[in-house]
Coordinates of C-alpha atoms in Angstrom, one line a residue:
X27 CA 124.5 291.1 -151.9
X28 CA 121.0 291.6 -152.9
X29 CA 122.0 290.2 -156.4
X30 CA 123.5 287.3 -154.7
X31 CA 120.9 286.7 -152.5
X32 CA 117.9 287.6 -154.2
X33 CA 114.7 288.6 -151.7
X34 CA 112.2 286.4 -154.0
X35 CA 114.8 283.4 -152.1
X36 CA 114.9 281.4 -155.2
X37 CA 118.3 280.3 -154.7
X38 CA 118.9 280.8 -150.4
X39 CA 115.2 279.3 -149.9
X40 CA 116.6 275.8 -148.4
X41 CA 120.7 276.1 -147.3
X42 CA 122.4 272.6 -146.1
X43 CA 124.6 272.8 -143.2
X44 CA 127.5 270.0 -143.9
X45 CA 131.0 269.4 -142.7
X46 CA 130.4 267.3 -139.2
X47 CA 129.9 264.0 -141.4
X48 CA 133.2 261.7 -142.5
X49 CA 132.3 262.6 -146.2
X50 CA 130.5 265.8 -146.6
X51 CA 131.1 266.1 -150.3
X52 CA 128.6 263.2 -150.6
X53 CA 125.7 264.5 -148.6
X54 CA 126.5 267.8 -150.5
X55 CA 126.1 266.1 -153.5
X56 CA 122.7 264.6 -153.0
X57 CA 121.4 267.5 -151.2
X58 CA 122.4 269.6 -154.6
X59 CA 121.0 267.4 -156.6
X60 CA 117.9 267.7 -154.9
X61 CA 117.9 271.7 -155.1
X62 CA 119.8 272.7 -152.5
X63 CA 121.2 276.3 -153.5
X64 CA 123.2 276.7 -150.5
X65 CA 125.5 274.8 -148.9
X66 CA 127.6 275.9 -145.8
X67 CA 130.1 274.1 -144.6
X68 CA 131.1 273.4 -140.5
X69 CA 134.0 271.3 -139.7
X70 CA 134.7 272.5 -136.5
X71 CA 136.9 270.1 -135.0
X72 CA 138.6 268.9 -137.9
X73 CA 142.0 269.9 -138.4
X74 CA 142.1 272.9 -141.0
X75 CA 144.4 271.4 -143.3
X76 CA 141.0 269.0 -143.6
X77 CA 138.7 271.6 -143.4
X78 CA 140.0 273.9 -146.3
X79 CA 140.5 270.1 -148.6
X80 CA 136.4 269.7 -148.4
X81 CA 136.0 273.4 -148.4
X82 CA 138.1 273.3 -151.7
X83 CA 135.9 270.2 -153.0
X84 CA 132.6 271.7 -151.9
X85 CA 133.5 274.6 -153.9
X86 CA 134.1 272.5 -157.3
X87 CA 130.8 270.8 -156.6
X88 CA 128.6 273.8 -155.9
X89 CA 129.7 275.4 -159.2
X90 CA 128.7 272.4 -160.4
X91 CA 125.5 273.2 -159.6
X92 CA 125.2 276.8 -159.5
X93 CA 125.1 277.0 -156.0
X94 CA 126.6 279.4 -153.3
X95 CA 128.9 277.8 -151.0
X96 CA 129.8 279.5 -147.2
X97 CA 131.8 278.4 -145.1
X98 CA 131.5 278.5 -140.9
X99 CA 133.5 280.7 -138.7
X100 CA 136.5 280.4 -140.7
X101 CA 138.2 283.4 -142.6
X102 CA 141.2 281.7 -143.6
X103 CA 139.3 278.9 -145.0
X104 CA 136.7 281.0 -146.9
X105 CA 139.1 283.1 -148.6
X106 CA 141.6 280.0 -149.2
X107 CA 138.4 277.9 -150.8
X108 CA 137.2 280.8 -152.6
X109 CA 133.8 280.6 -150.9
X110 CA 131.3 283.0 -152.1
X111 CA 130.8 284.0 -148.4
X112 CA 131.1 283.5 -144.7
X113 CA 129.1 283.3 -141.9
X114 CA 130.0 283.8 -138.1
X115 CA 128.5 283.2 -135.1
X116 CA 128.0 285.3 -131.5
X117 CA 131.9 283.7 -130.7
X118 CA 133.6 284.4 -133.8
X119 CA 135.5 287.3 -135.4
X120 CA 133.4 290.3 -135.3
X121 CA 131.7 291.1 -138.9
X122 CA 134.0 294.5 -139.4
X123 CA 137.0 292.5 -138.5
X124 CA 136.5 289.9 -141.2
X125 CA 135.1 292.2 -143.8
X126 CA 138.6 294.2 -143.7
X127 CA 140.1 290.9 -145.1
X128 CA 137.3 289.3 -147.1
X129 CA 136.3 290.6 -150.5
X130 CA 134.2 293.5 -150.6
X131 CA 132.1 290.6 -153.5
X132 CA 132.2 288.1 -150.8
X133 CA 128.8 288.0 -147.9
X134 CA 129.4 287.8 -144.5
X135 CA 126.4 286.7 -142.3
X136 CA 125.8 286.7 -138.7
X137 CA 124.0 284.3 -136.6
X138 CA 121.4 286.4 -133.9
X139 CA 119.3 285.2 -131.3
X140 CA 116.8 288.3 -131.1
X141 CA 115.9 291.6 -132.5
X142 CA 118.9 293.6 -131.1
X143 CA 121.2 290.9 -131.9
X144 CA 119.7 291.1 -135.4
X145 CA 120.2 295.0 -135.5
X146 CA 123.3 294.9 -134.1
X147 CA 124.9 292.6 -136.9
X148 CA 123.0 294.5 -139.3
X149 CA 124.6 297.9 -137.7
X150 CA 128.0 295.6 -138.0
X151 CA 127.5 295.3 -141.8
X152 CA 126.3 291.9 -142.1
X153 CA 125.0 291.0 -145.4
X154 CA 122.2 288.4 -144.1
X155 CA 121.6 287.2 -141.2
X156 CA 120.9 283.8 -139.4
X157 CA 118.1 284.2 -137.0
X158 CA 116.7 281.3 -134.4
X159 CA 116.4 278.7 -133.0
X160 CA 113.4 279.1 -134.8
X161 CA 112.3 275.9 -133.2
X162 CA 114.3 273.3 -130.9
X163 CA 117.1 272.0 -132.5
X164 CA 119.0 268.7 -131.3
X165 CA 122.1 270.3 -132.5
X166 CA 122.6 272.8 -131.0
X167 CA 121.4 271.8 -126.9
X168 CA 120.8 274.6 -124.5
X169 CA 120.3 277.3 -127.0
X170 CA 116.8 279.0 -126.2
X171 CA 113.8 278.8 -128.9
X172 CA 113.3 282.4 -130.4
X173 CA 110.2 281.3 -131.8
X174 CA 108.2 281.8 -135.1
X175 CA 107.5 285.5 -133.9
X176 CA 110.3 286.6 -133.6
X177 CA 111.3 285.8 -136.5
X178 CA 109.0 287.8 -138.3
X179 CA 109.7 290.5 -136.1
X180 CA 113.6 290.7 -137.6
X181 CA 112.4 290.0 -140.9
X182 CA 110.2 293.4 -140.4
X183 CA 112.1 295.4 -138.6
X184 CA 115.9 294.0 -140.2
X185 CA 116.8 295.9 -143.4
X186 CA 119.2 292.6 -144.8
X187 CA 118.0 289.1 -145.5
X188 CA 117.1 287.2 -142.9
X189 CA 117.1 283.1 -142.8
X190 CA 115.5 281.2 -140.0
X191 CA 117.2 278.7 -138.3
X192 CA 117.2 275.6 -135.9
X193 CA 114.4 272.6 -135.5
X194 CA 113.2 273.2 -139.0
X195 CA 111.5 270.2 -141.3
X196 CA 108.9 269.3 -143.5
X197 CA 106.2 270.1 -140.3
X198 CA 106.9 273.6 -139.6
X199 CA 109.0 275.1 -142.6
X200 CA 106.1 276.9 -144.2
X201 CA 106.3 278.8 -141.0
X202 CA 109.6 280.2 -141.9
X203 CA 108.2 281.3 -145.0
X204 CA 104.7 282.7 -143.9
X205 CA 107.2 285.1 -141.6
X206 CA 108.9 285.8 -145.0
X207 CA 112.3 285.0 -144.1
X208 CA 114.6 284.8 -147.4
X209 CA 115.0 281.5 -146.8
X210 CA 115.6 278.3 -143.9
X211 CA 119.2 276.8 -143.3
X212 CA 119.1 272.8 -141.9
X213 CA 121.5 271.1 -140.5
X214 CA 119.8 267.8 -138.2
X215 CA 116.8 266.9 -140.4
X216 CA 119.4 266.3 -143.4
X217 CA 122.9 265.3 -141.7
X218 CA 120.2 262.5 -139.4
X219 CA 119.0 261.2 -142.2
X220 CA 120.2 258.3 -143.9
X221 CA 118.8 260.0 -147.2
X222 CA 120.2 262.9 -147.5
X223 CA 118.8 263.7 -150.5
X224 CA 115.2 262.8 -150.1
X225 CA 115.4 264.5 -146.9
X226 CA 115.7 267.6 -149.1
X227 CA 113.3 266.7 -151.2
X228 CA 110.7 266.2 -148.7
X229 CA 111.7 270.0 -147.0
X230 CA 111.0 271.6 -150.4
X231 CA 107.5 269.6 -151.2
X232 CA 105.9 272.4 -148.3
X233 CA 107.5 275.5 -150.1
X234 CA 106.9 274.5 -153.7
X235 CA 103.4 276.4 -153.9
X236 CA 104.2 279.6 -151.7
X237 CA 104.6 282.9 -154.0
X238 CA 107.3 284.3 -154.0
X239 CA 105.9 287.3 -151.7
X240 CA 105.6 285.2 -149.0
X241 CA 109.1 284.7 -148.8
X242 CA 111.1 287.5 -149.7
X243 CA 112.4 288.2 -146.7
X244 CA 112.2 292.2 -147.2
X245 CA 111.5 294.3 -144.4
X246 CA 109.1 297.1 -145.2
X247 CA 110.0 299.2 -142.5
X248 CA 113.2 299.8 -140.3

């Protein structure tokens, strides 16, 4: 995992969250082209047999681009794409369930909400995890803000990666990586903007100057 992901973020600093669109293999592509090294795919609501055809084509075009491609909540479609991981949310399988089918080589993060949520997918053997709303998100309504703060707090006190997410764009993300998160997943500044690509562009312009340091994501302590 840590060879995957490595804690200097240079290729989970920005992930794109696709799949809700009619053609997410064309944001994907402009987002990549951009620098993008993550996508991850969501296409809840779509019927699978849909789902695992632009899981399938999202993984063509992110080895493309020698990017890592996850897919959302679904086992069956990670392992049938050949995704190079999964991630699953606080309503999903449980981490040790999935990680008796997935390859051992394959991640498996966790979404969390707060410091023992964080812990506890740690515990569950999550290889990163997802940690926010960092900020309000118009995605996601109802969920509550965890704030910048505690973000940093899981990225101290968390021994795996950690990536912040929820309300983050080109305002606030060097605050993801001043609480040295590995890295910042987006999903409604990219998928609302009719360029997707410059919308990338325009989240990477803050980061571009940061050390490395700043955003490795490494907790000193446990």
């Amino acid at each position: 995992m840590k060879e995957r992901m490595p804690r200097n973020g240079t290729k989970w600093k920005l992930c794109v969250i696709v799949g809700g669109e009619a053609d997410p293999h064309q944001t994907a592509e402009a987002v990549l082209k951009e620098g993008a090294g993550v996508i991850q795919y969501r296409g809840k609501g779509k019927p699978g047999r849909v789902q695992l055809r632009e899981a399938a084509e999202l993984r063509v075009l992110t080895r493309q681009y020698g990017a890592d491609l996850v897919i959302n909540d679904r086992l069956d479609i990670a392992m049938l794409s050949d995704a190079d991981g999964l991630h699953l949310g606080a309503e999903d399988l449980p981490v040790p369930a999935a990680r008796r089918f997935l390859d051992p080589g394959r991640m498996i993060g966790a979404t969390a909400h707060s410091l023992y949520e964080a812990r506890q997918a740690e515990k569950d053997g999550a290889d990163y995890i997802g940690f926010g709303s960092v900020f309000a998100t118009r995605s996601k309504k109802g969920v509550p803000v965890s704030g910048v703060e505690a973000l940093e707090e899981a990225v101290r006190k968390v021994g795996v990666p950690v990536i912040g997410i929820g309300g983050i764009t080109p305002m606030n993300i060097r605050e993801v990586f001043k609480a040295r998160a590995a890295g910042a997943a987006v999903l409604s500044f990219v998928s609302g903007s009719s360029h997707p690509g410059g919308a990338v562009r325009a989240l990477l312009k803050p980061i571009r100057g940061l050390s490395t340091e700043s955003g490795d994501g490494h907790a000193g302590s446990h």
